[in-house]
Amino acid sequence: MPAAGNGGVAARLGALGLSLPLPPTPLGQYVPASRSGSLLFLSGMLPLENGSLVRRGRIGDQVSVASATSAARVAALNALAVAAAEAGGLDRIRRPVRLGLVMMTTADFGAHATVADGVSALFAQLFDAGHARYVAGVYSLPLQAPLVLDVVFEVEG
Amino acid sequence: MPAAGNGGVAARLGALGLSLPLPPTPLGQYVPASRSGSLLFLSGMLPLENGSLVRRGRIGDQVSVASATSAARVAALNALAVAAAEAGGLDRIRRPVRLGLVMMTTADFGAHATVADGVSALFAQLFDAGHARYVAGVYSLPLQAPLVLDVVFEVEG
Amino acid sequence: MPAAGNGGVAARLGALGLSLPLPPTPLGQYVPASRSGSLLFLSGMLPLENGSLVRRGRIGDQVSVASATSAARVAALNALAVAAAEAGGLDRIRRPVRLGLVMMTTADFGAHATVADGVSALFAQLFDAGHARYVAGVYSLPLQAPLVLDVVFEVEG
């Protein structure tokens, strides 16, 4: 049963010309997502496409804000793919509860919100409810990825 | 209905000579807080006062431990203001469940606990129940903020 | 009542030749863990043994991947000790929901998954259900610790 008022996340995604990738394979001995009650905690989602990073390096230096924003949307599609697989379909995802976007940046980088808005805007187009957001700039990430998403969704029971 | 034994968070705040600011406006396309069941996940809270950062820069260099501690309390008041607005009043916040305090620091900074105790002590004065805590020192934060709070509250149903 | 299918976390831990330490004392005005419903949010767990860090310094430089992996398992035993104390015994921990492993690294470090697999493999030996995982490399940590664990468990009601 789709969430009331959601009007079809899958239909909205299609209307944006987007489609879900295959859910990415974990890089170690963990699972893509773990559910407790109606909360679905996702593993860190990297900007992987067909198993390879679409960008590599530090935002503010090797990776521009525009490239990082595009990479963040790739990671967001991976997050939606994982959540859909766990919940039993895109339309069984009620909404993102919390979006964490952690970026590997230069020391004086300050445009975290611009990068994160690439994902927040996509979520706002797909879901009627807003999400809480947390951003930070770290020193290193797995595989020299420019960013990782740390998302909690609420899903149908 | 106030949480049993809480005896009035609003009254305790007033007795400390503190008052709530207006909840800060999000810096992007997200919402200040997102609720699922009785858990209220807050967006990252910066040390903003009337829309401006009270401090800017790296803790251990441009920002002293004392200034950072004071800034952390400003961010904590913002967190309480957001939670009160979402829960329907300060007295409907049952307790902080988890306090994350992420600081922009120098490489060899180690006094994270001192800064975080500024917030933990305030929470201990306002709520009867303790909270879990997580701290880390990152490389960059939005707007060159010295710190960001990442808080989960439990609120009345 | 042990979780169905778990077959005894305590027995499995013993079969691995491991035993629980005393739960570590918080470094400030917070509590080791905070429960809401069946979710148990742990405070940041450091690689402390008898109150002292087993390793200190930056991974990729002063601390090798092998040493960091071993330190991560020390922190994981602390996490299990805290969760067991809060839940009323190891066998009342249903499973780890989410494992966050945050490491203090060099700028070009990329082997976060190797270090984290030390903990994930241990959790996989103890619990039948998988966990979500998040890793990142930060710039500083309390006491110059090489890593901190940020874990959410699901526990018996």
GROMACS .gro file of C-alpha atoms in nm:
model
  471
    1MET     CA    1   0.000   0.000   0.000
    2PRO     CA    2   0.155   0.332  -0.107
    3ALA     CA    3   0.184   0.601   0.158
    4ALA     CA    4  -0.120   0.829   0.163
    5GLY     CA    5  -0.065   1.136  -0.049
    6ASN     CA    6   0.255   1.001  -0.197
    7GLY     CA    7   0.093   0.940  -0.534
    8GLY     CA    8   0.359   0.701  -0.645
    9VAL     CA    9   0.729   0.751  -0.587
   10ALA     CA   10   0.800   0.516  -0.878
   11ALA     CA   11   0.580   0.721  -1.111
   12ARG     CA   12   0.743   1.046  -0.998
   13LEU     CA   13   1.090   0.902  -1.052
   14GLY     CA   14   0.995   0.796  -1.403
   15ALA     CA   15   0.847   1.138  -1.476
   16LEU     CA   16   1.187   1.287  -1.392
   17GLY     CA   17   1.345   1.057  -1.651
   18LEU     CA   18   1.526   0.865  -1.380
   19SER     CA   19   1.539   0.494  -1.313
   20LEU     CA   20   1.679   0.288  -1.030
   21PRO     CA   21   2.016   0.116  -1.064
   22LEU     CA   22   2.075  -0.230  -0.922
   23PRO     CA   23   2.140  -0.195  -0.548
   24PRO     CA   24   2.516  -0.172  -0.490
   25THR     CA   25   2.704  -0.464  -0.334
   26PRO     CA   26   2.847  -0.400   0.016
   27LEU     CA   27   3.227  -0.353   0.035
   28GLY     CA   28   3.256  -0.580   0.339
   29GLN     CA   29   3.074  -0.807   0.581
   30TYR     CA   30   2.763  -0.597   0.627
   31VAL     CA   31   2.423  -0.563   0.463
   32PRO     CA   32   2.293  -0.276   0.247
   33ALA     CA   33   2.020  -0.183   0.494
   34SER     CA   34   1.892  -0.288   0.833
   35ARG     CA   35   1.535  -0.246   0.948
   36SER     CA   36   1.399  -0.198   1.297
   37GLY     CA   37   1.025  -0.136   1.317
   38SER     CA   38   0.941   0.108   1.041
   39LEU     CA   39   1.288   0.264   1.038
   40LEU     CA   40   1.527   0.148   0.768
   41PHE     CA   41   1.890   0.237   0.838
   42LEU     CA   42   2.098   0.232   0.522
   43SER     CA   43   2.466   0.153   0.498
   44GLY     CA   44   2.686   0.434   0.368
   45MET     CA   45   2.599   0.488   0.003
   46LEU     CA   46   2.882   0.583  -0.233
   47PRO     CA   47   2.847   0.740  -0.579
   48LEU     CA   48   2.893   0.405  -0.752
   49GLU     CA   49   2.768   0.331  -1.102
   50ASN     CA   50   2.804  -0.028  -1.223
   51GLY     CA   51   3.043  -0.091  -0.937
   52SER     CA   52   3.278   0.202  -1.005
   53LEU     CA   53   3.295   0.545  -0.847
   54VAL     CA   54   3.169   0.816  -1.084
   55ARG     CA   55   3.409   1.059  -0.918
   56ARG     CA   56   3.713   1.022  -0.694
   57GLY     CA   57   3.897   1.282  -0.490
   58ARG     CA   58   3.858   1.581  -0.264
   59ILE     CA   59   3.575   1.831  -0.312
   60GLY     CA   60   3.706   2.185  -0.349
   61ASP     CA   61   4.021   2.063  -0.522
   62GLN     CA   62   4.001   1.756  -0.752
   63VAL     CA   63   3.619   1.757  -0.756
   64SER     CA   64   3.411   2.069  -0.827
   65VAL     CA   65   3.090   2.156  -0.647
   66ALA     CA   66   2.893   2.079  -0.964
   67SER     CA   67   3.058   1.736  -1.003
   68ALA     CA   68   3.004   1.661  -0.635
   69THR     CA   69   2.637   1.752  -0.661
   70SER     CA   70   2.596   1.519  -0.955
   71ALA     CA   71   2.781   1.242  -0.769
   72ALA     CA   72   2.557   1.294  -0.466
   73ARG     CA   73   2.253   1.228  -0.684
   74VAL     CA   74   2.410   0.904  -0.807
   75ALA     CA   75   2.455   0.797  -0.444
   76ALA     CA   76   2.094   0.898  -0.375
   77LEU     CA   77   1.966   0.673  -0.653
   78ASN     CA   78   2.166   0.390  -0.498
   79ALA     CA   79   2.002   0.468  -0.164
   80LEU     CA   80   1.657   0.457  -0.322
   81ALA     CA   81   1.741   0.128  -0.494
   82VAL     CA   82   1.849  -0.029  -0.166
   83ALA     CA   83   1.546   0.103   0.019
   84ALA     CA   84   1.309  -0.017  -0.253
   85ALA     CA   85   1.465  -0.365  -0.244
   86GLU     CA   86   1.431  -0.380   0.135
   87ALA     CA   87   1.083  -0.230   0.157
   88GLY     CA   88   0.934  -0.429  -0.130
   89GLY     CA   89   0.915  -0.152  -0.386
   90LEU     CA   90   0.968   0.222  -0.420
   91ASP     CA   91   0.606   0.294  -0.332
   92ARG     CA   92   0.651   0.128   0.004
   93ILE     CA   93   0.910   0.386   0.108
   94ARG     CA   94   0.712   0.637   0.311
   95ARG     CA   95   0.979   0.907   0.320
   96PRO     CA   96   1.337   0.989   0.402
   97VAL     CA   97   1.357   1.068   0.774
   98ARG     CA   98   1.716   1.187   0.787
   99LEU     CA   99   1.975   1.251   0.519
  100GLY     CA  100   2.339   1.262   0.623
  101LEU     CA  101   2.580   1.378   0.355
  102VAL     CA  102   2.944   1.346   0.448
  103MET     CA  103   3.196   1.486   0.203
  104MET     CA  104   3.573   1.461   0.165
  105THR     CA  105   3.670   1.827   0.129
  106THR     CA  106   3.952   2.075   0.142
  107ALA     CA  107   4.016   2.249   0.473
  108ASP     CA  108   3.839   2.572   0.384
  109PHE     CA  109   3.541   2.425   0.196
  110GLY     CA  110   3.209   2.575   0.298
  111ALA     CA  111   2.954   2.490   0.024
  112HIS     CA  112   2.828   2.168   0.182
  113ALA     CA  113   2.467   2.287   0.158
  114THR     CA  114   2.491   2.338  -0.218
  115VAL     CA  115   2.607   1.980  -0.274
  116ALA     CA  116   2.348   1.840  -0.035
  117ASP     CA  117   2.066   2.032  -0.200
  118GLY     CA  118   2.115   1.813  -0.507
  119VAL     CA  119   1.983   1.525  -0.303
  120SER     CA  120   1.733   1.720  -0.095
  121ALA     CA  121   1.572   1.861  -0.410
  122LEU     CA  122   1.538   1.511  -0.556
  123PHE     CA  123   1.383   1.381  -0.234
  124ALA     CA  124   1.144   1.679  -0.231
  125GLN     CA  125   1.031   1.590  -0.584
  126LEU     CA  126   0.968   1.228  -0.488
  127PHE     CA  127   0.820   1.253  -0.139
  128ASP     CA  128   0.561   1.486   0.011
  129ALA     CA  129   0.727   1.498   0.352
  130GLY     CA  130   1.052   1.681   0.428
  131HIS     CA  131   1.363   1.528   0.579
  132ALA     CA  132   1.612   1.632   0.845
  133ARG     CA  133   1.965   1.687   0.715
  134TYR     CA  134   2.317   1.669   0.850
  135VAL     CA  135   2.633   1.757   0.656
  136ALA     CA  136   3.003   1.756   0.741
  137GLY     CA  137   3.337   1.757   0.564
  138VAL     CA  138   3.574   1.475   0.656
  139TYR     CA  139   3.939   1.399   0.592
  140SER     CA  140   3.918   1.064   0.414
  141LEU     CA  141   3.657   0.827   0.273
  142PRO     CA  142   3.666   0.467   0.145
  143LEU     CA  143   3.825   0.432  -0.201
  144GLN     CA  144   3.890   0.809  -0.202
  145ALA     CA  145   3.519   0.863  -0.269
  146PRO     CA  146   3.421   1.232  -0.265
  147LEU     CA  147   3.114   1.169  -0.051
  148VAL     CA  148   2.898   0.915   0.126
  149LEU     CA  149   2.527   0.926   0.207
  150ASP     CA  150   2.401   0.809   0.545
  151VAL     CA  151   2.022   0.782   0.518
  152VAL     CA  152   1.736   0.667   0.738
  153PHE     CA  153   1.403   0.600   0.565
  154GLU     CA  154   1.061   0.524   0.708
  155VAL     CA  155   0.899   0.232   0.528
  156GLU     CA  156   0.561   0.059   0.522
  157GLY     CA  157   0.504  -0.203   0.793
  158MET     CA  158   0.127   1.636   2.923
  159PRO     CA  159   0.479   1.684   3.065
  160ALA     CA  160   0.693   1.371   3.099
  161ALA     CA  161   0.665   1.215   3.443
  162GLY     CA  162   0.931   1.341   3.680
  163ASN     CA  163   1.044   1.610   3.438
  164GLY     CA  164   0.888   1.883   3.646
  165GLY     CA  165   0.888   2.128   3.362
  166VAL     CA  166   1.171   2.174   3.117
  167ALA     CA  167   1.044   2.522   3.042
  168ALA     CA  168   1.050   2.616   3.411
  169ARG     CA  169   1.400   2.477   3.452
  170LEU     CA  170   1.524   2.668   3.150
  171GLY     CA  171   1.379   2.988   3.289
  172ALA     CA  172   1.536   2.921   3.630
  173LEU     CA  173   1.874   2.907   3.454
  174GLY     CA  174   1.808   3.252   3.309
  175LEU     CA  175   1.787   3.110   2.959
  176SER     CA  176   1.518   3.151   2.697
  177LEU     CA  177   1.458   2.987   2.362
  178PRO     CA  178   1.554   3.166   2.042
  179LEU     CA  179   1.336   3.146   1.733
  180PRO     CA  180   1.405   2.811   1.560
  181PRO     CA  181   1.674   2.866   1.294
  182THR     CA  182   1.581   2.856   0.926
  183PRO     CA  183   1.724   2.562   0.726
  184LEU     CA  184   2.012   2.646   0.489
  185GLY     CA  185   1.863   2.436   0.208
  186GLN     CA  186   1.571   2.220   0.097
  187TYR     CA  187   1.522   2.028   0.418
  188VAL     CA  188   1.322   2.068   0.738
  189PRO     CA  189   1.449   2.151   1.088
  190ALA     CA  190   1.337   1.818   1.232
  191SER     CA  191   1.174   1.497   1.121
  192ARG     CA  192   0.968   1.273   1.344
  193SER     CA  193   0.913   0.900   1.326
  194GLY     CA  194   0.713   0.751   1.611
  195SER     CA  195   0.838   0.915   1.929
  196LEU     CA  196   1.186   0.981   1.788
  197LEU     CA  197   1.258   1.330   1.663
  198PHE     CA  198   1.565   1.352   1.439
  199LEU     CA  199   1.699   1.706   1.420
  200SER     CA  200   1.885   1.858   1.132
  201GLY     CA  201   2.239   1.969   1.205
  202MET     CA  202   2.222   2.264   1.443
  203LEU     CA  203   2.481   2.540   1.403
  204PRO     CA  204   2.573   2.806   1.661
  205LEU     CA  205   2.355   3.066   1.495
  206GLU     CA  206   2.216   3.369   1.675
  207ASN     CA  207   1.972   3.586   1.480
  208GLY     CA  208   2.083   3.412   1.164
  209SER     CA  209   2.459   3.468   1.208
  210LEU     CA  210   2.726   3.236   1.344
  211VAL     CA  211   2.844   3.343   1.690
  212ARG     CA  212   3.186   3.199   1.608
  213ARG     CA  213   3.359   3.097   1.289
  214GLY     CA  214   3.676   2.894   1.239
  215ARG     CA  215   3.874   2.597   1.358
  216ILE     CA  216   3.872   2.491   1.723
  217GLY     CA  217   4.223   2.469   1.866
  218ASP     CA  218   4.341   2.755   1.646
  219GLN     CA  219   4.100   3.041   1.564
  220VAL     CA  220   3.846   2.930   1.827
  221SER     CA  221   3.939   2.849   2.187
  222VAL     CA  222   3.792   2.565   2.388
  223ALA     CA  223   3.602   2.817   2.601
  224SER     CA  224   3.456   2.992   2.294
  225ALA     CA  225   3.365   2.659   2.138
  226THR     CA  226   3.189   2.549   2.456
  227SER     CA  227   2.988   2.867   2.458
  228ALA     CA  228   2.904   2.825   2.088
  229ALA     CA  229   2.794   2.466   2.152
  230ARG     CA  230   2.542   2.594   2.406
  231VAL     CA  231   2.406   2.839   2.151
  232ALA     CA  232   2.357   2.548   1.910
  233ALA     CA  233   2.192   2.350   2.190
  234LEU     CA  234   1.938   2.626   2.251
  235ASN     CA  235   1.860   2.619   1.879
  236ALA     CA  236   1.810   2.243   1.905
  237LEU     CA  237   1.572   2.287   2.198
  238ALA     CA  238   1.381   2.558   2.008
  239VAL     CA  239   1.338   2.330   1.707
  240ALA     CA  240   1.234   2.034   1.921
  241ALA     CA  241   0.986   2.244   2.118
  242ALA     CA  242   0.831   2.376   1.797
  243GLU     CA  243   0.797   2.022   1.657
  244ALA     CA  244   0.678   1.858   1.979
  245GLY     CA  245   0.429   2.127   2.074
  246GLY     CA  246   0.623   2.284   2.358
  247LEU     CA  247   0.937   2.231   2.563
  248ASP     CA  248   0.751   2.024   2.820
  249ARG     CA  249   0.657   1.773   2.553
  250ILE     CA  250   1.022   1.687   2.492
  251ARG     CA  251   1.079   1.375   2.700
  252ARG     CA  252   1.457   1.376   2.680
  253PRO     CA  253   1.757   1.387   2.452
  254VAL     CA  254   1.831   1.032   2.337
  255ARG     CA  255   2.158   1.096   2.160
  256LEU     CA  256   2.377   1.402   2.129
  257GLY     CA  257   2.628   1.413   1.845
  258LEU     CA  258   2.874   1.700   1.858
  259VAL     CA  259   3.093   1.733   1.553
  260MET     CA  260   3.364   1.997   1.564
  261MET     CA  261   3.596   2.150   1.308
  262THR     CA  262   3.933   2.118   1.480
  263THR     CA  263   4.307   2.124   1.433
  264ALA     CA  264   4.479   1.792   1.362
  265ASP     CA  265   4.604   1.736   1.717
  266PHE     CA  266   4.294   1.857   1.905
  267GLY     CA  267   4.186   1.624   2.183
  268ALA     CA  268   3.953   1.821   2.414
  269HIS     CA  269   3.627   1.724   2.241
  270ALA     CA  270   3.478   1.605   2.568
  271THR     CA  271   3.530   1.943   2.735
  272VAL     CA  272   3.340   2.124   2.460
  273ALA     CA  273   3.063   1.865   2.455
  274ASP     CA  274   3.019   1.881   2.833
  275GLY     CA  275   2.888   2.233   2.786
  276VAL     CA  276   2.585   2.084   2.619
  277SER     CA  277   2.565   1.768   2.827
  278ALA     CA  278   2.563   1.970   3.148
  279LEU     CA  279   2.279   2.187   3.016
  280PHE     CA  280   2.079   1.879   2.914
  281ALA     CA  281   2.142   1.726   3.258
  282GLN     CA  282   2.001   2.040   3.422
  283LEU     CA  283   1.688   2.028   3.206
  284PHE     CA  284   1.609   1.656   3.183
  285ASP     CA  285   1.612   1.380   3.442
  286ALA     CA  286   1.732   1.113   3.200
  287GLY     CA  287   2.085   1.092   3.059
  288HIS     CA  288   2.177   1.089   2.692
  289ALA     CA  289   2.422   0.892   2.478
  290ARG     CA  290   2.697   1.104   2.323
  291TYR     CA  291   2.917   1.091   2.018
  292VAL     CA  292   3.193   1.340   1.933
  293ALA     CA  293   3.439   1.373   1.646
  294GLY     CA  294   3.663   1.635   1.489
  295VAL     CA  295   3.608   1.698   1.118
  296TYR     CA  296   3.795   1.887   0.848
  297SER     CA  297   3.531   2.132   0.729
  298LEU     CA  298   3.179   2.244   0.820
  299PRO     CA  299   2.917   2.459   0.645
  300LEU     CA  300   2.996   2.834   0.654
  301GLN     CA  301   3.321   2.755   0.841
  302ALA     CA  302   3.114   2.691   1.153
  303PRO     CA  303   3.323   2.560   1.444
  304LEU     CA  304   3.072   2.288   1.529
  305VAL     CA  305   2.740   2.129   1.451
  306LEU     CA  306   2.500   1.941   1.678
  307ASP     CA  307   2.330   1.623   1.559
  308VAL     CA  308   2.059   1.541   1.811
  309VAL     CA  309   1.783   1.284   1.848
  310PHE     CA  310   1.510   1.360   2.103
  311GLU     CA  311   1.227   1.147   2.234
  312VAL     CA  312   0.901   1.341   2.239
  313GLU     CA  313   0.548   1.290   2.366
  314GLY     CA  314   0.313   1.091   2.140
  315MET     CA  315   1.444  -1.460   2.678
  316PRO     CA  316   1.710  -1.499   2.409
  317ALA     CA  317   1.624  -1.378   2.061
  318ALA     CA  318   1.481  -1.656   1.843
  319GLY     CA  319   1.750  -1.824   1.637
  320ASN     CA  320   2.029  -1.645   1.817
  321GLY     CA  321   2.135  -1.958   2.001
  322GLY     CA  322   2.318  -1.765   2.266
  323VAL     CA  323   2.538  -1.466   2.199
  324ALA     CA  324   2.714  -1.528   2.529
  325ALA     CA  325   2.789  -1.889   2.433
  326ARG     CA  326   2.918  -1.784   2.092
  327LEU     CA  327   3.141  -1.520   2.246
  328GLY     CA  328   3.285  -1.776   2.485
  329ALA     CA  329   3.341  -2.023   2.199
  330LEU     CA  330   3.555  -1.757   2.031
  331GLY     CA  331   3.767  -1.735   2.345
  332LEU     CA  332   3.646  -1.384   2.413
  333SER     CA  333   3.497  -1.235   2.726
  334LEU     CA  334   3.335  -0.903   2.803
  335PRO     CA  335   3.531  -0.628   2.975
  336LEU     CA  336   3.369  -0.404   3.234
  337PRO     CA  337   3.166  -0.137   3.053
  338PRO     CA  338   3.384   0.173   3.010
  339THR     CA  339   3.315   0.486   3.214
  340PRO     CA  340   3.190   0.790   3.017
  341LEU     CA  341   3.443   1.071   2.966
  342GLY     CA  342   3.186   1.338   3.052
  343GLN     CA  343   2.832   1.411   3.164
  344TYR     CA  344   2.656   1.152   2.951
  345VAL     CA  345   2.553   0.788   2.986
  346PRO     CA  346   2.701   0.483   2.809
  347ALA     CA  347   2.378   0.407   2.623
  348SER     CA  348   2.030   0.545   2.586
  349ARG     CA  349   1.727   0.337   2.498
  350SER     CA  350   1.411   0.436   2.316
  351GLY     CA  351   1.167   0.154   2.249
  352SER     CA  352   1.375  -0.142   2.135
  353LEU     CA  353   1.654   0.074   1.994
  354LEU     CA  354   1.962   0.118   2.210
  355PHE     CA  355   2.183   0.409   2.103
  356LEU     CA  356   2.536   0.371   2.234
  357SER     CA  357   2.772   0.652   2.315
  358GLY     CA  358   3.092   0.663   2.111
  359MET     CA  359   3.300   0.362   2.209
  360LEU     CA  360   3.679   0.403   2.216
  361PRO     CA  361   3.940   0.123   2.211
  362LEU     CA  362   3.988   0.141   2.586
  363GLU     CA  363   4.122  -0.146   2.794
  364ASN     CA  364   4.121  -0.098   3.172
  365GLY     CA  365   4.065   0.272   3.116
  366SER     CA  366   4.356   0.328   2.875
  367LEU     CA  367   4.361   0.346   2.496
  368VAL     CA  368   4.521   0.036   2.344
  369ARG     CA  369   4.641   0.253   2.054
  370ARG     CA  370   4.678   0.625   2.001
  371GLY     CA  371   4.739   0.818   1.679
  372ARG     CA  372   4.649   0.848   1.317
  373ILE     CA  373   4.569   0.540   1.106
  374GLY     CA  374   4.787   0.521   0.796
  375ASP     CA  375   5.078   0.684   0.979
  376GLN     CA  376   5.131   0.610   1.352
  377VAL     CA  377   4.880   0.322   1.351
  378SER     CA  378   4.883   0.040   1.094
  379VAL     CA  379   4.573  -0.113   0.940
  380ALA     CA  380   4.635  -0.432   1.139
  381SER     CA  381   4.667  -0.242   1.468
  382ALA     CA  382   4.359  -0.038   1.390
  383THR     CA  383   4.159  -0.352   1.315
  384SER     CA  384   4.264  -0.500   1.647
  385ALA     CA  385   4.176  -0.174   1.825
  386ALA     CA  386   3.835  -0.170   1.657
  387ARG     CA  387   3.762  -0.513   1.804
  388VAL     CA  388   3.853  -0.384   2.151
  389ALA     CA  389   3.604  -0.101   2.102
  390ALA     CA  390   3.346  -0.355   1.981
  391LEU     CA  391   3.383  -0.561   2.299
  392ASN     CA  392   3.325  -0.243   2.497
  393ALA     CA  393   3.012  -0.181   2.292
  394LEU     CA  394   2.886  -0.532   2.364
  395ALA     CA  395   2.962  -0.487   2.734
  396VAL     CA  396   2.762  -0.165   2.746
  397ALA     CA  397   2.473  -0.314   2.552
  398ALA     CA  398   2.464  -0.625   2.770
  399ALA     CA  399   2.459  -0.411   3.085
  400GLU     CA  400   2.173  -0.201   2.949
  401ALA     CA  401   1.972  -0.487   2.799
  402GLY     CA  402   2.007  -0.720   3.098
  403GLY     CA  403   2.253  -0.964   2.946
  404LEU     CA  404   2.424  -1.043   2.616
  405ASP     CA  405   2.144  -1.279   2.514
  406ARG     CA  406   1.895  -0.996   2.532
  407ILE     CA  407   2.074  -0.807   2.256
  408ARG     CA  408   1.880  -0.898   1.943
  409ARG     CA  409   2.130  -0.766   1.693
  410PRO     CA  410   2.339  -0.470   1.584
  411VAL     CA  411   2.122  -0.248   1.365
  412ARG     CA  412   2.387  -0.004   1.252
  413LEU     CA  413   2.762   0.008   1.300
  414GLY     CA  414   2.936   0.340   1.250
  415LEU     CA  415   3.314   0.325   1.252
  416VAL     CA  416   3.484   0.663   1.244
  417MET     CA  417   3.861   0.664   1.216
  418MET     CA  418   4.130   0.929   1.254
  419THR     CA  419   4.330   0.881   0.934
  420THR     CA  420   4.584   1.034   0.702
  421ALA     CA  421   4.451   1.240   0.410
  422ASP     CA  422   4.492   0.966   0.149
  423PHE     CA  423   4.377   0.669   0.357
  424GLY     CA  424   4.131   0.443   0.179
  425ALA     CA  425   4.124   0.109   0.365
  426HIS     CA  426   3.836   0.195   0.597
  427ALA     CA  427   3.648  -0.120   0.497
  428THR     CA  428   3.936  -0.345   0.600
  429VAL     CA  429   3.943  -0.198   0.950
  430ALA     CA  430   3.566  -0.209   0.983
  431ASP     CA  431   3.549  -0.571   0.872
  432GLY     CA  432   3.726  -0.663   1.195
  433VAL     CA  433   3.411  -0.560   1.379
  434SER     CA  434   3.162  -0.673   1.115
  435ALA     CA  435   3.312  -1.023   1.112
  436LEU     CA  436   3.284  -1.044   1.490
  437PHE     CA  437   2.921  -0.928   1.482
  438ALA     CA  438   2.849  -1.183   1.207
  439GLN     CA  439   2.989  -1.460   1.429
  440LEU     CA  440   2.773  -1.353   1.722
  441PHE     CA  441   2.443  -1.256   1.558
  442ASP     CA  442   2.238  -1.421   1.285
  443ALA     CA  443   2.119  -1.091   1.137
  444GLY     CA  444   2.337  -0.851   0.940
  445HIS     CA  445   2.396  -0.486   1.020
  446ALA     CA  446   2.412  -0.165   0.820
  447ARG     CA  447   2.752   0.004   0.822
  448TYR     CA  448   2.889   0.354   0.786
  449VAL     CA  449   3.259   0.448   0.784
  450ALA     CA  450   3.445   0.777   0.751
  451GLY     CA  451   3.789   0.918   0.822
  452VAL     CA  452   3.801   1.224   1.045
  453TYR     CA  453   4.063   1.480   1.142
  454SER     CA  454   4.070   1.444   1.519
  455LEU     CA  455   3.921   1.226   1.792
  456PRO     CA  456   3.907   1.250   2.173
  457LEU     CA  457   4.239   1.166   2.343
  458GLN     CA  458   4.397   1.114   1.999
  459ALA     CA  459   4.212   0.781   1.976
  460PRO     CA  460   4.254   0.613   1.635
  461LEU     CA  461   3.884   0.531   1.607
  462VAL     CA  462   3.545   0.546   1.768
  463LEU     CA  463   3.245   0.316   1.726
  464ASP     CA  464   2.894   0.458   1.696
  465VAL     CA  465   2.653   0.167   1.731
  466VAL     CA  466   2.277   0.118   1.748
  467PHE     CA  467   2.153  -0.217   1.878
  468GLU     CA  468   1.806  -0.366   1.889
  469VAL     CA  469   1.733  -0.519   2.228
  470GLU     CA  470   1.461  -0.729   2.387
  471GLY     CA  471   1.158  -0.541   2.520
   0.00000   0.00000   0.00000
